[in-house]
PDB file of C-alpha atoms in Angstrom:
ATOM      1  CA  MET A   3      -0.074  -0.016   0.048  1.00  0.00           C
ATOM      2  CA  THR A   4       0.755   3.536  -0.405  1.00  0.00           C
ATOM      3  CA  VAL A   5       0.118   6.948   0.648  1.00  0.00           C
ATOM      4  CA  ASP A   6      -0.204  10.078  -1.952  1.00  0.00           C
ATOM      5  CA  PRO A   7       1.600  12.749   0.289  1.00  0.00           C
ATOM      6  CA  SER A   8       0.042  15.617  -1.433  1.00  0.00           C
ATOM      7  CA  THR A   9      -3.548  14.517  -0.732  1.00  0.00           C
ATOM      8  CA  GLY A  10      -3.171  12.176   2.181  1.00  0.00           C
ATOM      9  CA  THR A  11      -5.288   9.671   0.407  1.00  0.00           C
ATOM     10  CA  ALA A  12      -4.077   6.014   1.224  1.00  0.00           C
ATOM     11  CA  TYR A  13      -4.178   3.436  -1.617  1.00  0.00           C
ATOM     12  CA  VAL A  14      -4.570  -0.264  -1.128  1.00  0.00           C
ATOM     13  CA  THR A  15      -5.015  -3.617  -3.200  1.00  0.00           C
ATOM     14  CA  SER A  16      -7.351  -6.253  -3.123  1.00  0.00           C
ATOM     15  CA  SER A  17      -5.744  -9.069  -4.740  1.00  0.00           C
ATOM     16  CA  ARG A  18      -9.167 -11.391  -4.038  1.00  0.00           C
ATOM     17  CA  ASP A  19     -11.318  -8.818  -5.718  1.00  0.00           C
ATOM     18  CA  ASP A  20      -9.043  -7.282  -8.416  1.00  0.00           C
ATOM     19  CA  LEU A  21      -9.516  -3.890  -6.745  1.00  0.00           C
ATOM     20  CA  LEU A  22      -7.422  -0.802  -5.895  1.00  0.00           C
ATOM     21  CA  SER A  23      -9.152   1.075  -2.956  1.00  0.00           C
ATOM     22  CA  MET A  24      -8.893   4.724  -2.326  1.00  0.00           C
ATOM     23  CA  ILE A  25      -9.136   5.859   1.467  1.00  0.00           C
ATOM     24  CA  ASP A  26      -9.456   9.477   1.776  1.00  0.00           C
ATOM     25  CA  ALA A  27      -8.097  11.766   4.676  1.00  0.00           C
ATOM     26  CA  ASP A  28     -11.778  12.037   5.983  1.00  0.00           C
ATOM     27  CA  GLY A  29     -12.348   7.992   5.838  1.00  0.00           C
ATOM     28  CA  GLY A  30     -14.082   8.096   2.719  1.00  0.00           C
ATOM     29  CA  ILE A  31     -13.442   4.779   0.511  1.00  0.00           C
ATOM     30  CA  SER A  32     -13.918   4.420  -3.292  1.00  0.00           C
ATOM     31  CA  ALA A  33     -12.555   1.595  -5.441  1.00  0.00           C
ATOM     32  CA  ILE A  34     -11.691   0.854  -8.924  1.00  0.00           C
ATOM     33  CA  GLU A  35     -11.138  -2.504 -10.914  1.00  0.00           C
ATOM     34  CA  VAL A  36      -7.672  -3.153 -12.065  1.00  0.00           C
ATOM     35  CA  GLY A  37      -5.697  -6.057 -13.383  1.00  0.00           C
ATOM     36  CA  ARG A  38      -5.808  -9.783 -12.169  1.00  0.00           C
ATOM     37  CA  ALA A  39      -4.507 -10.208  -8.794  1.00  0.00           C
ATOM     38  CA  PRO A  40      -3.224  -6.741  -7.683  1.00  0.00           C
ATOM     39  CA  ALA A  41      -0.110  -6.649  -5.333  1.00  0.00           C
ATOM     40  CA  GLY A  42       2.106  -3.455  -4.922  1.00  0.00           C
ATOM     41  CA  VAL A  43       1.060   0.161  -5.417  1.00  0.00           C
ATOM     42  CA  ALA A  44       2.896   3.303  -5.972  1.00  0.00           C
ATOM     43  CA  VAL A  45       1.701   6.872  -6.574  1.00  0.00           C
ATOM     44  CA  ASP A  46       3.275   9.780  -8.421  1.00  0.00           C
ATOM     45  CA  PRO A  47       2.134  13.110  -6.840  1.00  0.00           C
ATOM     46  CA  SER A  48       3.393  15.098  -9.256  1.00  0.00           C
ATOM     47  CA  THR A  49       1.655  13.486 -12.141  1.00  0.00           C
ATOM     48  CA  HIS A  50      -1.072  12.446  -9.984  1.00  0.00           C
ATOM     49  CA  THR A  51      -0.602   8.596 -11.300  1.00  0.00           C
ATOM     50  CA  ALA A  52      -0.911   5.600  -9.398  1.00  0.00           C
ATOM     51  CA  TYR A  53       0.878   2.432 -10.660  1.00  0.00           C
ATOM     52  CA  VAL A  54      -0.319  -1.473  -9.638  1.00  0.00           C
ATOM     53  CA  THR A  55       1.273  -4.357 -10.248  1.00  0.00           C
ATOM     54  CA  SER A  56      -0.882  -7.470 -11.498  1.00  0.00           C
ATOM     55  CA  LEU A  57       0.452 -10.661 -10.344  1.00  0.00           C
ATOM     56  CA  GLY A  58      -2.027 -12.538 -12.503  1.00  0.00           C
ATOM     57  CA  GLU A  59      -1.129 -10.772 -15.461  1.00  0.00           C
ATOM     58  CA  GLY A  60       2.508  -9.777 -15.361  1.00  0.00           C
ATOM     59  CA  ALA A  61       1.875  -6.257 -16.041  1.00  0.00           C
ATOM     60  CA  VAL A  62       1.317  -2.873 -14.257  1.00  0.00           C
ATOM     61  CA  SER A  63      -1.744  -0.896 -14.514  1.00  0.00           C
ATOM     62  CA  VAL A  64      -1.920   3.096 -14.921  1.00  0.00           C
ATOM     63  CA  ILE A  65      -4.263   4.852 -13.274  1.00  0.00           C
ATOM     64  CA  ASP A  66      -5.473   8.624 -13.659  1.00  0.00           C
ATOM     65  CA  ILE A  67      -6.186   9.519  -9.945  1.00  0.00           C
ATOM     66  CA  GLY A  68      -8.327  12.528 -11.152  1.00  0.00           C
ATOM     67  CA  SER A  69     -10.656  10.385 -13.402  1.00  0.00           C
ATOM     68  CA  ARG A  70     -10.071   7.177 -11.336  1.00  0.00           C
ATOM     69  CA  THR A  71      -9.562   5.098 -14.812  1.00  0.00           C
ATOM     70  CA  VAL A  72      -6.907   2.600 -16.075  1.00  0.00           C
ATOM     71  CA  THR A  73      -5.511   4.262 -18.718  1.00  0.00           C
ATOM     72  CA  ALA A  74      -2.691   2.110 -19.785  1.00  0.00           C
ATOM     73  CA  THR A  75      -1.364  -1.572 -19.043  1.00  0.00           C
ATOM     74  CA  ILE A  76       2.489  -1.904 -19.197  1.00  0.00           C
ATOM     75  CA  PRO A  77       4.006  -5.542 -19.752  1.00  0.00           C
ATOM     76  CA  VAL A  78       6.940  -6.553 -17.491  1.00  0.00           C
ATOM     77  CA  GLY A  79       8.090  -9.729 -16.136  1.00  0.00           C
ATOM     78  CA  ALA A  80       6.833 -12.576 -14.195  1.00  0.00           C
ATOM     79  CA  VAL A  81       4.860 -12.220 -11.034  1.00  0.00           C
ATOM     80  CA  PRO A  82       5.331  -8.385 -10.715  1.00  0.00           C
ATOM     81  CA  GLN A  83       4.812  -7.654  -6.718  1.00  0.00           C
ATOM     82  CA  GLY A  84       7.186  -4.828  -5.364  1.00  0.00           C
ATOM     83  CA  ILE A  85       6.682  -1.339  -7.011  1.00  0.00           C
ATOM     84  CA  GLU A  86       8.245   1.989  -6.366  1.00  0.00           C
ATOM     85  CA  VAL A  87       8.497   5.443  -8.068  1.00  0.00           C
ATOM     86  CA  ASP A  88      11.024   7.869  -7.724  1.00  0.00           C
ATOM     87  CA  PRO A  89       8.908  11.238  -7.855  1.00  0.00           C
ATOM     88  CA  SER A  90      11.800  13.261  -8.772  1.00  0.00           C
ATOM     89  CA  THR A  91      12.908  11.493 -11.666  1.00  0.00           C
ATOM     90  CA  HIS A  92       9.086   9.687 -12.589  1.00  0.00           C
ATOM     91  CA  THR A  93      11.195   6.570 -12.981  1.00  0.00           C
ATOM     92  CA  LEU A  94       9.123   3.410 -12.178  1.00  0.00           C
ATOM     93  CA  TYR A  95      10.625   0.233 -10.644  1.00  0.00           C
ATOM     94  CA  VAL A  96       8.906  -3.099 -10.795  1.00  0.00           C
ATOM     95  CA  ALA A  97      10.289  -6.211  -8.561  1.00  0.00           C
ATOM     96  CA  ASN A  98       9.336  -9.536 -10.820  1.00  0.00           C
ATOM     97  CA  VAL A  99       9.434 -12.325  -8.292  1.00  0.00           C
ATOM     98  CA  GLU A 100       9.868 -15.268 -10.364  1.00  0.00           C
ATOM     99  CA  ASP A 101      12.294 -13.403 -12.831  1.00  0.00           C
ATOM    100  CA  GLY A 102      14.733 -12.298 -10.277  1.00  0.00           C
ATOM    101  CA  SER A 103      14.634  -8.990 -12.171  1.00  0.00           C
ATOM    102  CA  VAL A 104      13.289  -5.322 -11.778  1.00  0.00           C
ATOM    103  CA  SER A 105      11.985  -3.602 -14.701  1.00  0.00           C
ATOM    104  CA  VAL A 106      12.817  -0.002 -15.362  1.00  0.00           C
ATOM    105  CA  ILE A 107       9.854   1.853 -16.534  1.00  0.00           C
ATOM    106  CA  ASP A 108       9.822   5.543 -18.544  1.00  0.00           C
ATOM    107  CA  THR A 109       6.525   6.741 -16.972  1.00  0.00           C
ATOM    108  CA  GLY A 110       6.515   9.374 -19.921  1.00  0.00           C
ATOM    109  CA  THR A 111       6.506   6.615 -22.694  1.00  0.00           C
ATOM    110  CA  ARG A 112       4.828   4.155 -20.593  1.00  0.00           C
ATOM    111  CA  THR A 113       7.380   1.671 -21.818  1.00  0.00           C
ATOM    112  CA  VAL A 114      10.250  -0.607 -19.914  1.00  0.00           C
ATOM    113  CA  SER A 115      13.471   1.173 -20.701  1.00  0.00           C
ATOM    114  CA  ALA A 116      15.663  -1.654 -18.898  1.00  0.00           C
ATOM    115  CA  THR A 117      15.428  -4.935 -17.007  1.00  0.00           C
ATOM    116  CA  VAL A 118      18.074  -5.147 -14.260  1.00  0.00           C
ATOM    117  CA  GLU A 119      18.924  -8.781 -13.061  1.00  0.00           C
ATOM    118  CA  VAL A 120      18.816  -8.784  -9.148  1.00  0.00           C
ATOM    119  CA  GLY A 121      18.948 -11.361  -6.456  1.00  0.00           C
ATOM    120  CA  ASP A 122      16.656 -14.598  -5.939  1.00  0.00           C
ATOM    121  CA  ARG A 123      12.905 -13.465  -5.572  1.00  0.00           C
ATOM    122  CA  PRO A 124      12.989  -9.697  -5.546  1.00  0.00           C
ATOM    123  CA  GLY A 125      10.258  -7.937  -2.941  1.00  0.00           C
ATOM    124  CA  GLY A 126      10.363  -4.496  -1.440  1.00  0.00           C
ATOM    125  CA  MET A 127      12.124  -1.822  -2.439  1.00  0.00           C
ATOM    126  CA  GLY A 128      13.280   1.723  -1.842  1.00  0.00           C
ATOM    127  CA  VAL A 129      14.496   4.837  -3.428  1.00  0.00           C
ATOM    128  CA  ASP A 130      17.087   7.111  -1.950  1.00  0.00           C
ATOM    129  CA  PRO A 131      15.823  10.712  -2.965  1.00  0.00           C
ATOM    130  CA  SER A 132      19.182  12.553  -2.990  1.00  0.00           C
ATOM    131  CA  THR A 133      20.915   9.904  -4.921  1.00  0.00           C
ATOM    132  CA  HIS A 134      18.362   8.185  -6.861  1.00  0.00           C
ATOM    133  CA  ALA A 135      19.774   4.661  -5.951  1.00  0.00           C
ATOM    134  CA  LEU A 136      17.339   1.965  -5.719  1.00  0.00           C
ATOM    135  CA  TYR A 137      17.534  -0.733  -2.936  1.00  0.00           C
ATOM    136  CA  VAL A 138      15.920  -3.711  -3.440  1.00  0.00           C
ATOM    137  CA  ALA A 139      15.145  -6.875  -0.843  1.00  0.00           C
ATOM    138  CA  THR A 140      15.697 -10.174  -2.187  1.00  0.00           C
ATOM    139  CA  THR A 141      13.916 -12.952   0.121  1.00  0.00           C
ATOM    140  CA  GLY A 142      15.890 -15.852  -1.744  1.00  0.00           C
ATOM    141  CA  PRO A 143      18.291 -18.011   0.111  1.00  0.00           C
ATOM    142  CA  GLY A 144      21.183 -15.695   1.380  1.00  0.00           C
ATOM    143  CA  GLY A 145      18.967 -12.967   1.311  1.00  0.00           C
ATOM    144  CA  ALA A 146      20.472  -9.362   0.682  1.00  0.00           C
ATOM    145  CA  VAL A 147      19.871  -5.871  -0.565  1.00  0.00           C
ATOM    146  CA  SER A 148      21.042  -4.947  -4.079  1.00  0.00           C
ATOM    147  CA  VAL A 149      21.716  -1.582  -4.682  1.00  0.00           C
ATOM    148  CA  ILE A 150      20.918  -0.230  -8.445  1.00  0.00           C
ATOM    149  CA  ASP A 151      22.780   2.630  -9.863  1.00  0.00           C
ATOM    150  CA  PRO A 152      20.372   5.004 -11.373  1.00  0.00           C
ATOM    151  CA  GLU A 153      22.579   6.035 -14.267  1.00  0.00           C
ATOM    152  CA  THR A 154      23.993   2.922 -15.388  1.00  0.00           C
ATOM    153  CA  LEU A 155      20.899   0.734 -14.395  1.00  0.00           C
ATOM    154  CA  THR A 156      23.202  -1.977 -13.047  1.00  0.00           C
ATOM    155  CA  VAL A 157      23.778  -3.600  -9.578  1.00  0.00           C
ATOM    156  CA  THR A 158      26.680  -1.951  -7.806  1.00  0.00           C
ATOM    157  CA  ASP A 159      26.491  -3.334  -4.510  1.00  0.00           C
ATOM    158  CA  THR A 160      24.953  -6.267  -2.734  1.00  0.00           C
ATOM    159  CA  ILE A 161      24.427  -5.946   1.063  1.00  0.00           C
ATOM    160  CA  THR A 162      24.012  -9.078   3.313  1.00  0.00           C
ATOM    161  CA  ALA A 163      21.162  -8.548   5.429  1.00  0.00           C
ATOM    162  CA  GLY A 164      19.300 -10.869   7.789  1.00  0.00           C
ATOM    163  CA  ARG A 165      17.095 -13.997   6.766  1.00  0.00           C
ATOM    164  CA  SER A 166      14.542 -13.282   3.973  1.00  0.00           C
ATOM    165  CA  PRO A 167      14.619  -9.657   3.919  1.00  0.00           C
ATOM    166  CA  HIS A 168      11.020  -8.274   2.518  1.00  0.00           C
ATOM    167  CA  ASP A 169      11.158  -4.682   2.184  1.00  0.00           C
ATOM    168  CA  VAL A 170      13.397  -1.599   2.336  1.00  0.00           C
ATOM    169  CA  ALA A 171      12.398   1.800   3.975  1.00  0.00           C
ATOM    170  CA  VAL A 172      14.707   4.733   3.086  1.00  0.00           C
ATOM    171  CA  ASP A 173      15.272   7.607   5.721  1.00  0.00           C
ATOM    172  CA  PRO A 174      17.012  10.530   3.951  1.00  0.00           C
ATOM    173  CA  SER A 175      17.221  12.492   7.051  1.00  0.00           C
ATOM    174  CA  THR A 176      19.452   9.913   8.649  1.00  0.00           C
ATOM    175  CA  ARG A 177      20.903   8.478   5.750  1.00  0.00           C
ATOM    176  CA  THR A 178      19.896   5.007   6.822  1.00  0.00           C
ATOM    177  CA  ALA A 179      17.635   2.292   5.358  1.00  0.00           C
ATOM    178  CA  PHE A 180      15.845  -0.222   7.483  1.00  0.00           C
ATOM    179  CA  VAL A 181      15.094  -3.609   6.159  1.00  0.00           C
ATOM    180  CA  PRO A 182      12.778  -6.065   7.915  1.00  0.00           C
ATOM    181  CA  ASN A 183      14.116  -9.762   7.902  1.00  0.00           C
ATOM    182  CA  ALA A 184      10.749 -12.245   8.176  1.00  0.00           C
ATOM    183  CA  ASP A 185      12.960 -15.159   9.183  1.00  0.00           C
ATOM    184  CA  ASP A 186      14.664 -14.087  12.089  1.00  0.00           C
ATOM    185  CA  GLY A 187      12.436 -11.398  13.537  1.00  0.00           C
ATOM    186  CA  SER A 188      15.063  -8.508  13.010  1.00  0.00           C
ATOM    187  CA  VAL A 189      15.216  -5.164  11.263  1.00  0.00           C
ATOM    188  CA  SER A 190      18.923  -4.319   9.881  1.00  0.00           C
ATOM    189  CA  VAL A 191      19.834  -0.698   9.723  1.00  0.00           C
ATOM    190  CA  ILE A 192      21.696   0.268   6.659  1.00  0.00           C
ATOM    191  CA  ASP A 193      24.347   3.219   6.420  1.00  0.00           C
ATOM    192  CA  LEU A 194      23.430   4.469   3.126  1.00  0.00           C
ATOM    193  CA  ASP A 195      27.194   6.069   2.640  1.00  0.00           C
ATOM    194  CA  THR A 196      29.322   2.889   3.437  1.00  0.00           C
ATOM    195  CA  LEU A 197      26.450   0.572   2.507  1.00  0.00           C
ATOM    196  CA  THR A 198      27.159  -1.622   5.295  1.00  0.00           C
ATOM    197  CA  VAL A 199      24.633  -2.875   8.006  1.00  0.00           C
ATOM    198  CA  THR A 200      25.540  -0.921  11.478  1.00  0.00           C
ATOM    199  CA  ASP A 201      23.059  -2.141  13.853  1.00  0.00           C
ATOM    200  CA  THR A 202      20.134  -5.030  14.132  1.00  0.00           C
ATOM    201  CA  LEU A 203      17.087  -4.486  15.850  1.00  0.00           C
ATOM    202  CA  GLN A 204      15.028  -7.164  17.138  1.00  0.00           C
ATOM    203  CA  VAL A 205      11.227  -6.561  16.664  1.00  0.00           C
ATOM    204  CA  GLY A 206       7.979  -8.880  16.344  1.00  0.00           C
ATOM    205  CA  LYS A 207       7.683 -12.475  14.650  1.00  0.00           C
ATOM    206  CA  GLN A 208       8.032 -12.246  10.813  1.00  0.00           C
ATOM    207  CA  PRO A 209       8.623  -8.671  10.313  1.00  0.00           C
ATOM    208  CA  TYR A 210       7.122  -7.847   6.450  1.00  0.00           C
ATOM    209  CA  GLY A 211       6.834  -4.334   5.531  1.00  0.00           C
ATOM    210  CA  ALA A 212       8.328  -1.387   6.630  1.00  0.00           C
ATOM    211  CA  THR A 213       7.935   2.589   5.986  1.00  0.00           C
ATOM    212  CA  VAL A 214       9.493   5.805   7.341  1.00  0.00           C
ATOM    213  CA  ASP A 215       8.026   9.207   8.803  1.00  0.00           C
ATOM    214  CA  PRO A 216      11.179  11.137   8.591  1.00  0.00           C
ATOM    215  CA  SER A 217       9.913  14.193  10.389  1.00  0.00           C
ATOM    216  CA  ALA A 218       8.513  12.368  13.230  1.00  0.00           C
ATOM    217  CA  ARG A 219      11.664  10.140  13.220  1.00  0.00           C
ATOM    218  CA  THR A 220       9.831   6.959  13.000  1.00  0.00           C
ATOM    219  CA  VAL A 221       9.760   3.559  11.376  1.00  0.00           C
ATOM    220  CA  TYR A 222       6.696   1.559  11.257  1.00  0.00           C
ATOM    221  CA  VAL A 223       7.233  -2.449  10.868  1.00  0.00           C
ATOM    222  CA  THR A 224       4.724  -4.995  10.451  1.00  0.00           C
ATOM    223  CA  ASN A 225       5.006  -8.134  12.235  1.00  0.00           C
ATOM    224  CA  LEU A 226       2.886 -10.760  10.334  1.00  0.00           C
ATOM    225  CA  ASP A 227       2.737 -13.444  12.828  1.00  0.00           C
ATOM    226  CA  ASP A 228       2.231 -10.965  16.071  1.00  0.00           C
ATOM    227  CA  ARG A 229      -0.739  -8.971  14.468  1.00  0.00           C
ATOM    228  CA  SER A 230       1.364  -6.134  15.417  1.00  0.00           C
ATOM    229  CA  VAL A 231       3.477  -3.106  14.284  1.00  0.00           C
ATOM    230  CA  SER A 232       6.908  -2.093  15.864  1.00  0.00           C
ATOM    231  CA  MET A 233       7.674   1.651  15.958  1.00  0.00           C
ATOM    232  CA  ILE A 234      11.309   2.543  15.815  1.00  0.00           C
ATOM    233  CA  ASP A 235      13.039   5.600  16.736  1.00  0.00           C
ATOM    234  CA  THR A 236      15.152   6.670  13.914  1.00  0.00           C
ATOM    235  CA  GLU A 237      17.894   8.426  16.015  1.00  0.00           C
ATOM    236  CA  THR A 238      18.337   6.207  18.739  1.00  0.00           C
ATOM    237  CA  ARG A 239      17.494   2.959  16.876  1.00  0.00           C
ATOM    238  CA  THR A 240      15.288   1.291  19.678  1.00  0.00           C
ATOM    239  CA  VAL A 241      11.773   0.264  19.343  1.00  0.00           C
ATOM    240  CA  THR A 242       9.647   2.814  21.255  1.00  0.00           C
ATOM    241  CA  ASP A 243       5.948   1.076  20.891  1.00  0.00           C
ATOM    242  CA  THR A 244       4.138  -1.872  19.746  1.00  0.00           C
ATOM    243  CA  VAL A 245       0.735  -1.518  18.556  1.00  0.00           C
ATOM    244  CA  PRO A 246      -1.763  -4.521  18.000  1.00  0.00           C
ATOM    245  CA  VAL A 247      -3.370  -4.390  14.415  1.00  0.00           C
ATOM    246  CA  GLY A 248      -5.424  -6.776  12.209  1.00  0.00           C
ATOM    247  CA  SER A 249      -4.596 -10.532  11.362  1.00  0.00           C
ATOM    248  CA  GLY A 250      -1.466 -10.680   9.366  1.00  0.00           C
ATOM    249  CA  PRO A 251      -0.102  -7.174   8.803  1.00  0.00           C
ATOM    250  CA  GLN A 252       1.614  -6.739   5.497  1.00  0.00           C
ATOM    251  CA  GLY A 253       1.918  -3.705   3.970  1.00  0.00           C
ATOM    252  CA  VAL A 254       2.266  -0.166   5.827  1.00  0.00           C
ATOM    253  CA  ALA A 255       2.535   3.644   4.615  1.00  0.00           C
ATOM    254  CA  VAL A 256       2.383   6.862   6.224  1.00  0.00           C
ATOM    255  CA  ASP A 257       0.851  10.103   5.734  1.00  0.00           C
ATOM    256  CA  PRO A 258       3.660  12.486   6.016  1.00  0.00           C
ATOM    257  CA  THR A 259       1.500  15.608   7.084  1.00  0.00           C
ATOM    258  CA  SER A 260      -0.750  14.029   9.423  1.00  0.00           C
ATOM    259  CA  HIS A 261       1.503  11.654  10.633  1.00  0.00           C
ATOM    260  CA  THR A 262      -1.174   8.567  10.421  1.00  0.00           C
ATOM    261  CA  ALA A 263       0.214   5.156   9.752  1.00  0.00           C
ATOM    262  CA  TYR A 264      -2.177   2.788   7.581  1.00  0.00           C
ATOM    263  CA  VAL A 265      -1.671  -0.949   7.740  1.00  0.00           C
ATOM    264  CA  VAL A 266      -3.253  -3.496   5.300  1.00  0.00           C
ATOM    265  CA  ASN A 267      -3.955  -6.960   6.941  1.00  0.00           C
ATOM    266  CA  LEU A 268      -4.274 -10.350   5.265  1.00  0.00           C
ATOM    267  CA  ASP A 269      -8.056 -10.264   7.134  1.00  0.00           C
ATOM    268  CA  ASP A 270      -9.321  -7.639   4.416  1.00  0.00           C
ATOM    269  CA  SER A 271      -9.104  -4.989   6.860  1.00  0.00           C
ATOM    270  CA  VAL A 272      -7.050  -1.676   7.243  1.00  0.00           C
ATOM    271  CA  SER A 273      -5.622  -0.561  10.464  1.00  0.00           C
ATOM    272  CA  VAL A 274      -5.061   3.221  11.069  1.00  0.00           C
ATOM    273  CA  ILE A 275      -2.600   4.167  13.591  1.00  0.00           C
ATOM    274  CA  GLU A 276      -2.590   7.887  14.717  1.00  0.00           C
ATOM    275  CA  ARG A 277       0.116   9.826  16.357  1.00  0.00           C
TER     276      ARG A 277
END
């Protein structure tokens, strides 16, 4: 899931119903039909466009937010799941789980401009807003984070994380990335300047998704098997709170203005955490 920082609208996919639901800041909910088995969603605020990966079609649906209609479908790799947009360059990145690759999409032409081979079973990703480097969590054996150079579109570094890293949350204010490792209940803290793991934090059972609220100095990590979300202080690198949510929390996103966090759960609910 994701939140449009310009409007505070949260976007949630429903793979059972092939829908993209939109929850506005006042709690109003609407939905549109997208491709089969939608998974990840990303929003480019300046172009008012949403992008949704379709596991069942090997494609990305392009949605005009104003009209709330699907305006294009872009073929990518096999089982596309994770998706990330760089709002400065308007470059879209799609992680193809079965292909072990990342599709790089020019959103102006709506075409795949490059395909980058990464590690086994790529999942969640994060973009560094200052360098535009892409960080890709690979969940296969020997789980790691692949670093993609935005100019050469090649993997320039591979950072060993914990077991089965699932997501990457980039904090530009501290120049760190937080990576939840599902199989060992931890979060790896990566220094983005040295590309090394500088800390490992214990959280709940099977941490899955992560997001950062930079101005609130908080990282949110969903714990899939604990029905909870761990909140981490980005400065002290300590868990400051654990909040109960719905069953099987996966994705998490935060509104940087209201500091409200949204958590999508496997029981078809969305938990709202207010600061």
